[in-house]
């Protein structure tokens, strides 16, 4: 049974649990909704060092080693064939360089998986292409148990046309896939002053979408295509556990969050202050609640207009901003906010928090559950409701990862899989975040969960979720047609791996996405619902400690409503040399 004293100094952090939920649904929140657990990755998966090949992903720290750094070189051959529409057989050669690393010392915890790949097409109709993908998280203790520096970075491919993260096994011939980069860094304060806990952070982040120019038909609605943004987060909280100055826990907190996006000079600004209490009911159950004030304002400038009054689109496919135009409000909400709920922690391995309240001028519901009964099983679920921008939301998802996790990769495309799994109930899926690359801010509500399991020589990871996103745009601006539009996504993915013997392993992935697209954010300028289903399997063989190979096959089916569906088969043979 958990004692209230166990909730101190990171064991459960109950005194400021209210603060965590007070700010959890604010973009760039002080505490990410997923716990920043320190649990090690499960190893293996497609990230197994022993399986080798392109399926390799993030390195896990072995029990007898504190850190591991594995640079590698890889070459391979890929075949891809459209089985449904009589498409040509596409052939690609690839050359890749990458590094998988995990570091764990007394003051530093970090994990990195990054890969650069050059693809050479054998077909005259398709050119060569580059692909960069990677994930990194780090925590450096400047003053142990007081001051640390947090940082993270993500490089991933996603679709411009609102079909979400590019999960498919296909590697070439698609003009709707773009690179996305997101980085953040900043200090975090967690200390005790005269019996009062003080928590604070500052975080600065940058996000970039590299999309080629998009040709639209005459009369089509301009694309609300994200370019780049800078976001800031600052928060401070003071509080105590139950049994401090008072028999109840208490906290007073405040935060300021801002994102500036380049398209139409869009600006998201959020200011919040609140007070919270934690009332123990038993040794494992508490009632929690809080009240405060929040002011959110989202604005943009108008676009340059031509002689007919139509918005001007630049060579990059984005609207040209009229820097001299006045700011136009797309969302303006301020007033009293409140929430109440329960916190249940029957053991150090199980945690549940659920809240209901009023925010964003409507009722809100959110919560989290984590369960880690042993080193073989880890699960977490998060229900969220927040107003955010694309860049800050992506930064928050990266910050929500633990500093050690499994970063698995598609064995055919080399791209990162959408779900990351970590110990201690940590982990995250990016499907809901990357369901749209629109620049407009939005309110998003949904649920996402991950489970990782080790059973004998098998390792499993399952992620699933749902997200509903409503966009905001000024009703007199160039993006007025996007205001109050809604898109929804359902997603699920499974990753499994089995060590066959000392030198060989198999891995497999199954994914499914369904997007109901209400924003019209597609290449032809009209809305489209899209179903995507796919699977792949890979066999990895270590020939020596440094030299290994991978043989992989994959199948993808996609069905955009109103357009022709496709069924594509792919195969890969790759060889890798690791410098370890």
Tab-separated table of C-alpha atoms in Angstrom, residues 197-527:
chain	number	residue	atom	x	y	z
A	197	UNK	CA	8.123	22.381	-3.327
A	198	UNK	CA	8.972	24.688	-6.222
A	199	UNK	CA	8.563	23.530	-9.823
A	200	UNK	CA	9.210	25.592	-12.909
A	201	UNK	CA	10.310	25.376	-16.488
A	202	UNK	CA	11.067	27.340	-19.600
A	203	UNK	CA	10.993	25.710	-23.003
A	204	UNK	CA	11.609	27.041	-26.488
A	205	UNK	CA	10.704	24.971	-29.538
A	206	UNK	CA	10.884	25.166	-33.315
A	207	UNK	CA	8.918	23.168	-35.898
A	208	UNK	CA	9.350	23.105	-39.686
A	209	UNK	CA	7.352	21.441	-42.468
A	210	UNK	CA	9.294	21.088	-45.718
A	211	UNK	CA	6.575	20.828	-48.347
A	212	UNK	CA	7.088	21.393	-52.058
A	213	UNK	CA	4.926	23.833	-53.978
A	214	UNK	CA	1.380	22.575	-54.489
A	215	UNK	CA	-0.393	23.234	-57.794
A	216	UNK	CA	-4.108	23.883	-57.245
A	217	UNK	CA	-6.831	23.915	-59.880
A	218	UNK	CA	-8.574	27.186	-60.700
A	219	UNK	CA	-11.089	28.163	-58.033
A	220	UNK	CA	-9.789	25.702	-55.451
A	221	UNK	CA	-9.596	26.829	-51.845
A	222	UNK	CA	-6.017	27.766	-50.801
A	223	UNK	CA	-4.218	25.201	-48.699
A	224	UNK	CA	-3.718	26.016	-45.034
A	225	UNK	CA	-0.243	24.515	-45.155
A	226	UNK	CA	1.999	24.880	-42.102
A	227	UNK	CA	5.458	26.316	-42.788
A	228	UNK	CA	7.296	26.853	-39.508
A	229	UNK	CA	6.739	28.206	-35.999
A	230	UNK	CA	8.522	29.142	-32.799
A	231	UNK	CA	6.860	28.398	-29.480
A	232	UNK	CA	7.640	29.300	-25.880
A	233	UNK	CA	6.458	27.814	-22.602
A	234	UNK	CA	7.061	29.160	-19.104
A	235	UNK	CA	5.451	27.956	-15.882
A	236	UNK	CA	5.997	28.164	-12.140
A	237	UNK	CA	4.274	26.356	-9.264
A	238	UNK	CA	4.669	26.165	-5.509
A	239	UNK	CA	2.936	23.670	-3.246
A	240	UNK	CA	3.088	21.030	-0.540
A	241	UNK	CA	2.151	17.449	0.050
A	242	UNK	CA	-0.704	16.674	2.442
A	243	UNK	CA	0.639	16.901	5.965
A	244	UNK	CA	2.871	19.907	5.354
A	245	UNK	CA	1.666	23.242	6.673
A	246	UNK	CA	-1.869	21.936	6.110
A	247	UNK	CA	-3.515	18.506	6.303
A	248	UNK	CA	-4.319	18.807	2.598
A	249	UNK	CA	-2.026	19.245	-0.372
A	250	UNK	CA	-2.053	22.598	-2.107
A	251	UNK	CA	-0.459	24.373	-5.059
A	252	UNK	CA	-0.513	27.777	-6.738
A	253	UNK	CA	0.606	27.860	-10.349
A	254	UNK	CA	0.833	30.036	-13.401
A	255	UNK	CA	1.958	29.724	-16.995
A	256	UNK	CA	2.477	31.591	-20.237
A	257	UNK	CA	2.462	29.821	-23.597
A	258	UNK	CA	2.916	31.268	-27.077
A	259	UNK	CA	3.364	30.026	-30.635
A	260	UNK	CA	4.153	32.219	-33.633
A	261	UNK	CA	3.549	30.552	-37.017
A	262	UNK	CA	4.864	32.069	-40.244
A	263	UNK	CA	1.774	31.471	-42.435
A	264	UNK	CA	-0.326	34.655	-42.125
A	265	UNK	CA	1.758	35.581	-39.059
A	266	UNK	CA	-0.567	33.463	-36.913
A	267	UNK	CA	-0.178	33.818	-33.154
A	268	UNK	CA	-1.382	31.641	-30.295
A	269	UNK	CA	-1.158	33.120	-26.769
A	270	UNK	CA	-2.322	31.542	-23.509
A	271	UNK	CA	-2.025	32.909	-19.958
A	272	UNK	CA	-3.209	30.919	-16.948
A	273	UNK	CA	-3.149	31.154	-13.142
A	274	UNK	CA	-4.844	28.768	-10.731
A	275	UNK	CA	-4.917	27.219	-7.265
A	276	UNK	CA	-5.410	23.517	-6.516
A	277	UNK	CA	-5.980	21.270	-3.532
A	278	UNK	CA	-5.512	17.549	-2.860
A	279	UNK	CA	-7.678	16.078	-0.121
A	280	UNK	CA	-6.660	12.593	1.099
A	281	UNK	CA	-9.546	10.181	1.558
A	282	UNK	CA	-7.457	7.101	2.317
A	283	UNK	CA	-3.878	5.969	1.949
A	284	UNK	CA	-4.423	5.399	-1.786
A	285	UNK	CA	-7.299	7.711	-2.768
A	286	UNK	CA	-7.575	11.502	-2.899
A	287	UNK	CA	-10.033	14.080	-4.147
A	288	UNK	CA	-8.499	16.830	-6.274
A	289	UNK	CA	-9.784	20.118	-7.595
A	290	UNK	CA	-8.769	23.528	-8.763
A	291	UNK	CA	-9.991	26.927	-9.876
A	292	UNK	CA	-8.314	29.679	-11.861
A	293	UNK	CA	-8.387	32.192	-14.676
A	294	UNK	CA	-7.279	31.688	-18.276
A	295	UNK	CA	-6.999	34.027	-21.256
A	296	UNK	CA	-6.462	32.521	-24.737
A	297	UNK	CA	-6.188	34.615	-27.888
A	298	UNK	CA	-5.492	33.346	-31.413
A	299	UNK	CA	-5.015	35.818	-34.249
A	300	UNK	CA	-3.683	36.140	-37.787
A	301	UNK	CA	-3.055	38.695	-40.506
A	302	UNK	CA	-4.739	38.809	-43.871
A	303	UNK	CA	-3.212	37.571	-47.112
A	304	UNK	CA	-2.085	39.734	-49.990
A	305	UNK	CA	-4.982	39.992	-52.447
A	306	UNK	CA	-4.918	40.188	-56.233
A	307	UNK	CA	-7.001	42.613	-58.329
A	308	UNK	CA	-10.015	40.300	-58.047
A	309	UNK	CA	-9.716	40.140	-54.260
A	310	UNK	CA	-8.450	36.544	-54.169
A	311	UNK	CA	-5.654	35.546	-51.762
A	312	UNK	CA	-2.243	35.324	-53.404
A	313	UNK	CA	-0.413	31.996	-53.150
A	314	UNK	CA	3.379	31.981	-53.262
A	315	UNK	CA	5.711	29.628	-55.098
A	316	UNK	CA	5.830	27.365	-52.046
A	317	UNK	CA	2.079	26.769	-52.170
A	318	UNK	CA	1.395	28.886	-49.084
A	319	UNK	CA	-0.519	32.140	-48.719
A	320	UNK	CA	1.472	35.376	-48.984
A	321	UNK	CA	1.070	37.366	-45.758
A	322	UNK	CA	0.067	41.024	-45.856
A	323	UNK	CA	2.383	42.336	-43.147
A	324	UNK	CA	0.621	45.696	-43.051
A	325	UNK	CA	-2.848	44.304	-42.402
A	326	UNK	CA	-4.324	44.510	-38.874
A	327	UNK	CA	-4.502	41.392	-36.732
A	328	UNK	CA	-7.729	39.403	-37.076
A	329	UNK	CA	-9.047	37.387	-34.143
A	330	UNK	CA	-9.883	33.739	-34.808
A	331	UNK	CA	-10.328	32.697	-31.141
A	332	UNK	CA	-10.735	34.846	-28.036
A	333	UNK	CA	-11.702	33.202	-24.771
A	334	UNK	CA	-11.084	34.279	-21.192
A	335	UNK	CA	-12.688	33.661	-17.844
A	336	UNK	CA	-13.000	31.328	-14.888
A	337	UNK	CA	-11.835	27.728	-15.243
A	338	UNK	CA	-12.316	24.876	-12.790
A	339	UNK	CA	-12.099	21.105	-12.495
A	340	UNK	CA	-12.613	18.380	-9.890
A	341	UNK	CA	-11.663	14.734	-9.853
A	342	UNK	CA	-10.071	11.771	-8.147
A	343	UNK	CA	-6.528	10.470	-7.820
A	344	UNK	CA	-6.095	6.760	-7.127
A	345	UNK	CA	-2.694	5.149	-6.617
A	346	UNK	CA	-3.026	1.765	-4.942
A	347	UNK	CA	0.656	0.958	-5.515
A	348	UNK	CA	3.766	2.432	-7.025
A	349	UNK	CA	2.943	0.532	-10.209
A	350	UNK	CA	-0.587	1.803	-10.770
A	351	UNK	CA	-1.883	5.353	-11.141
A	352	UNK	CA	-5.249	6.760	-12.185
A	353	UNK	CA	-6.378	10.370	-12.356
A	354	UNK	CA	-9.676	11.553	-13.827
A	355	UNK	CA	-11.122	15.069	-13.952
A	356	UNK	CA	-14.178	16.923	-15.163
A	357	UNK	CA	-14.481	20.687	-15.325
A	358	UNK	CA	-15.145	23.763	-17.404
A	359	UNK	CA	-12.651	25.288	-19.782
A	360	UNK	CA	-12.685	26.735	-23.313
A	361	UNK	CA	-16.264	27.902	-22.543
A	362	UNK	CA	-17.509	24.297	-22.382
A	363	UNK	CA	-17.286	21.176	-20.264
A	364	UNK	CA	-13.999	19.304	-20.397
A	365	UNK	CA	-13.021	15.749	-19.485
A	366	UNK	CA	-9.495	14.432	-19.200
A	367	UNK	CA	-7.396	11.968	-17.298
A	368	UNK	CA	-4.625	9.391	-17.360
A	369	UNK	CA	-3.945	5.814	-16.341
A	370	UNK	CA	-0.629	3.994	-16.092
A	371	UNK	CA	0.075	0.407	-15.095
A	372	UNK	CA	3.511	-1.186	-14.826
A	373	UNK	CA	3.195	-4.357	-12.747
A	374	UNK	CA	6.699	-5.574	-13.650
A	375	UNK	CA	9.536	-5.036	-16.104
A	376	UNK	CA	7.752	-7.073	-18.780
A	377	UNK	CA	4.510	-5.094	-18.958
A	378	UNK	CA	3.874	-1.379	-19.343
A	379	UNK	CA	0.620	0.377	-20.252
A	380	UNK	CA	-0.697	3.917	-20.294
A	381	UNK	CA	-3.848	5.693	-21.475
A	382	UNK	CA	-4.439	9.435	-21.756
A	383	UNK	CA	-7.696	11.288	-22.368
A	384	UNK	CA	-7.051	14.892	-23.422
A	385	UNK	CA	-8.832	18.132	-24.310
A	386	UNK	CA	-6.747	21.134	-25.336
A	387	UNK	CA	-6.387	24.141	-27.616
A	388	UNK	CA	-3.050	24.225	-29.416
A	389	UNK	CA	-1.084	24.917	-32.568
A	390	UNK	CA	0.646	22.313	-34.718
A	391	UNK	CA	4.189	23.157	-33.600
A	392	UNK	CA	3.512	23.317	-29.870
A	393	UNK	CA	1.439	20.125	-29.998
A	394	UNK	CA	4.261	18.248	-31.720
A	395	UNK	CA	6.812	19.595	-29.216
A	396	UNK	CA	4.601	18.450	-26.341
A	397	UNK	CA	4.391	14.937	-27.753
A	398	UNK	CA	8.171	14.656	-27.998
A	399	UNK	CA	8.565	16.062	-24.479
A	400	UNK	CA	6.068	13.470	-23.234
A	401	UNK	CA	8.418	10.616	-24.119
A	402	UNK	CA	10.628	9.064	-21.435
A	403	UNK	CA	14.369	9.416	-21.885
A	404	UNK	CA	14.584	5.702	-22.716
A	405	UNK	CA	12.115	4.131	-25.098
A	406	UNK	CA	11.764	1.880	-28.138
A	407	UNK	CA	12.018	3.756	-31.429
A	408	UNK	CA	11.079	1.117	-34.004
A	409	UNK	CA	11.313	1.563	-37.764
A	410	UNK	CA	9.527	0.341	-40.833
A	411	UNK	CA	11.904	-2.245	-42.366
A	412	UNK	CA	11.004	-1.202	-45.938
A	413	UNK	CA	10.837	2.587	-45.841
A	414	UNK	CA	13.252	3.148	-42.942
A	415	UNK	CA	10.773	5.628	-41.418
A	416	UNK	CA	10.046	5.720	-37.710
A	417	UNK	CA	6.894	3.900	-36.696
A	418	UNK	CA	4.253	6.207	-35.245
A	419	UNK	CA	4.166	4.765	-31.698
A	420	UNK	CA	7.011	4.871	-29.185
A	421	UNK	CA	7.027	2.570	-26.186
A	422	UNK	CA	8.810	3.095	-22.866
A	423	UNK	CA	8.918	1.667	-19.391
A	424	UNK	CA	7.109	3.121	-16.396
A	425	UNK	CA	3.917	3.570	-18.409
A	426	UNK	CA	5.636	6.108	-20.690
A	427	UNK	CA	5.311	6.266	-24.447
A	428	UNK	CA	3.308	8.075	-27.073
A	429	UNK	CA	1.746	7.767	-30.538
A	430	UNK	CA	2.083	10.620	-33.040
A	431	UNK	CA	-0.873	9.727	-35.277
A	432	UNK	CA	-3.231	12.294	-33.770
A	433	UNK	CA	-0.580	15.016	-33.801
A	434	UNK	CA	0.350	14.417	-37.445
A	435	UNK	CA	-3.205	13.904	-38.696
A	436	UNK	CA	-2.965	17.381	-40.209
A	437	UNK	CA	-0.178	19.797	-41.164
A	438	UNK	CA	-2.534	22.782	-41.276
A	439	UNK	CA	-1.161	26.009	-39.830
A	440	UNK	CA	-4.401	27.048	-38.103
A	441	UNK	CA	-4.696	26.493	-34.354
A	442	UNK	CA	-7.304	24.014	-33.190
A	443	UNK	CA	-9.089	22.388	-30.290
A	444	UNK	CA	-8.328	18.686	-30.101
A	445	UNK	CA	-10.052	16.065	-27.964
A	446	UNK	CA	-9.280	12.385	-27.906
A	447	UNK	CA	-7.750	9.348	-26.282
A	448	UNK	CA	-4.529	7.479	-26.947
A	449	UNK	CA	-2.932	4.468	-25.315
A	450	UNK	CA	0.072	2.176	-25.567
A	451	UNK	CA	0.900	-1.272	-24.229
A	452	UNK	CA	4.297	-2.968	-24.348
A	453	UNK	CA	4.729	-6.585	-23.344
A	454	UNK	CA	7.608	-9.063	-23.201
A	455	UNK	CA	6.571	-12.712	-23.165
A	456	UNK	CA	9.410	-15.196	-23.382
A	457	UNK	CA	11.294	-14.517	-26.599
A	458	UNK	CA	8.434	-12.389	-27.945
A	459	UNK	CA	8.137	-8.625	-27.583
A	460	UNK	CA	4.937	-6.764	-28.419
A	461	UNK	CA	3.893	-3.127	-28.722
A	462	UNK	CA	0.346	-1.932	-29.358
A	463	UNK	CA	-0.832	1.651	-29.775
A	464	UNK	CA	-4.293	2.962	-30.606
A	465	UNK	CA	-6.370	6.096	-30.312
A	466	UNK	CA	-8.945	8.564	-31.565
A	467	UNK	CA	-8.705	12.321	-32.086
A	468	UNK	CA	-11.180	15.019	-33.086
A	469	UNK	CA	-9.741	18.338	-34.213
A	470	UNK	CA	-11.682	21.601	-34.792
A	471	UNK	CA	-9.815	24.436	-36.498
A	472	UNK	CA	-10.004	28.179	-35.859
A	473	UNK	CA	-9.617	30.898	-38.497
A	474	UNK	CA	-10.708	34.524	-38.714
A	475	UNK	CA	-14.081	34.771	-40.451
A	476	UNK	CA	-12.896	37.740	-42.522
A	477	UNK	CA	-9.432	36.371	-43.319
A	478	UNK	CA	-7.958	34.362	-46.177
A	479	UNK	CA	-8.627	31.072	-44.344
A	480	UNK	CA	-12.218	31.843	-43.362
A	481	UNK	CA	-13.394	28.641	-45.046
A	482	UNK	CA	-11.408	26.577	-42.536
A	483	UNK	CA	-13.020	28.096	-39.449
A	484	UNK	CA	-14.888	25.495	-37.363
A	485	UNK	CA	-14.041	22.689	-39.814
A	486	UNK	CA	-13.481	19.308	-38.178
A	487	UNK	CA	-11.400	16.254	-38.955
A	488	UNK	CA	-11.269	12.998	-37.019
A	489	UNK	CA	-8.840	10.111	-37.000
A	490	UNK	CA	-8.968	6.559	-35.669
A	491	UNK	CA	-5.672	4.688	-35.605
A	492	UNK	CA	-4.049	1.494	-34.356
A	493	UNK	CA	-0.663	-0.129	-34.846
A	494	UNK	CA	1.048	-3.269	-33.608
A	495	UNK	CA	4.754	-4.104	-33.560
A	496	UNK	CA	6.004	-7.586	-32.671
A	497	UNK	CA	9.436	-9.211	-32.561
A	498	UNK	CA	10.813	-12.636	-31.734
A	499	UNK	CA	14.400	-13.742	-31.237
A	500	UNK	CA	14.698	-17.018	-33.150
A	501	UNK	CA	18.228	-17.879	-32.054
A	502	UNK	CA	21.465	-16.145	-31.127
A	503	UNK	CA	21.855	-14.713	-34.645
A	504	UNK	CA	18.410	-14.288	-36.162
A	505	UNK	CA	15.077	-12.641	-35.413
A	506	UNK	CA	11.756	-11.780	-37.019
A	507	UNK	CA	9.749	-8.574	-36.703
A	508	UNK	CA	6.346	-7.510	-37.953
A	509	UNK	CA	4.057	-4.481	-38.020
A	510	UNK	CA	0.344	-4.049	-38.697
A	511	UNK	CA	-1.271	-0.611	-38.935
A	512	UNK	CA	-4.657	0.913	-39.717
A	513	UNK	CA	-5.809	4.533	-40.006
A	514	UNK	CA	-9.127	6.076	-40.895
A	515	UNK	CA	-9.391	9.834	-41.356
A	516	UNK	CA	-12.651	11.718	-41.772
A	517	UNK	CA	-11.337	14.876	-43.372
A	518	UNK	CA	-13.448	18.002	-43.053
A	519	UNK	CA	-10.850	20.664	-43.853
A	520	UNK	CA	-10.447	20.132	-47.572
A	521	UNK	CA	-6.693	19.886	-47.000
A	522	UNK	CA	-5.901	17.655	-49.967
A	523	UNK	CA	-3.944	18.171	-53.125
A	524	UNK	CA	-6.962	18.612	-55.366
A	525	UNK	CA	-8.491	21.235	-53.086
A	526	UNK	CA	-11.415	19.126	-51.872
A	527	UNK	CA	-12.106	17.037	-48.782
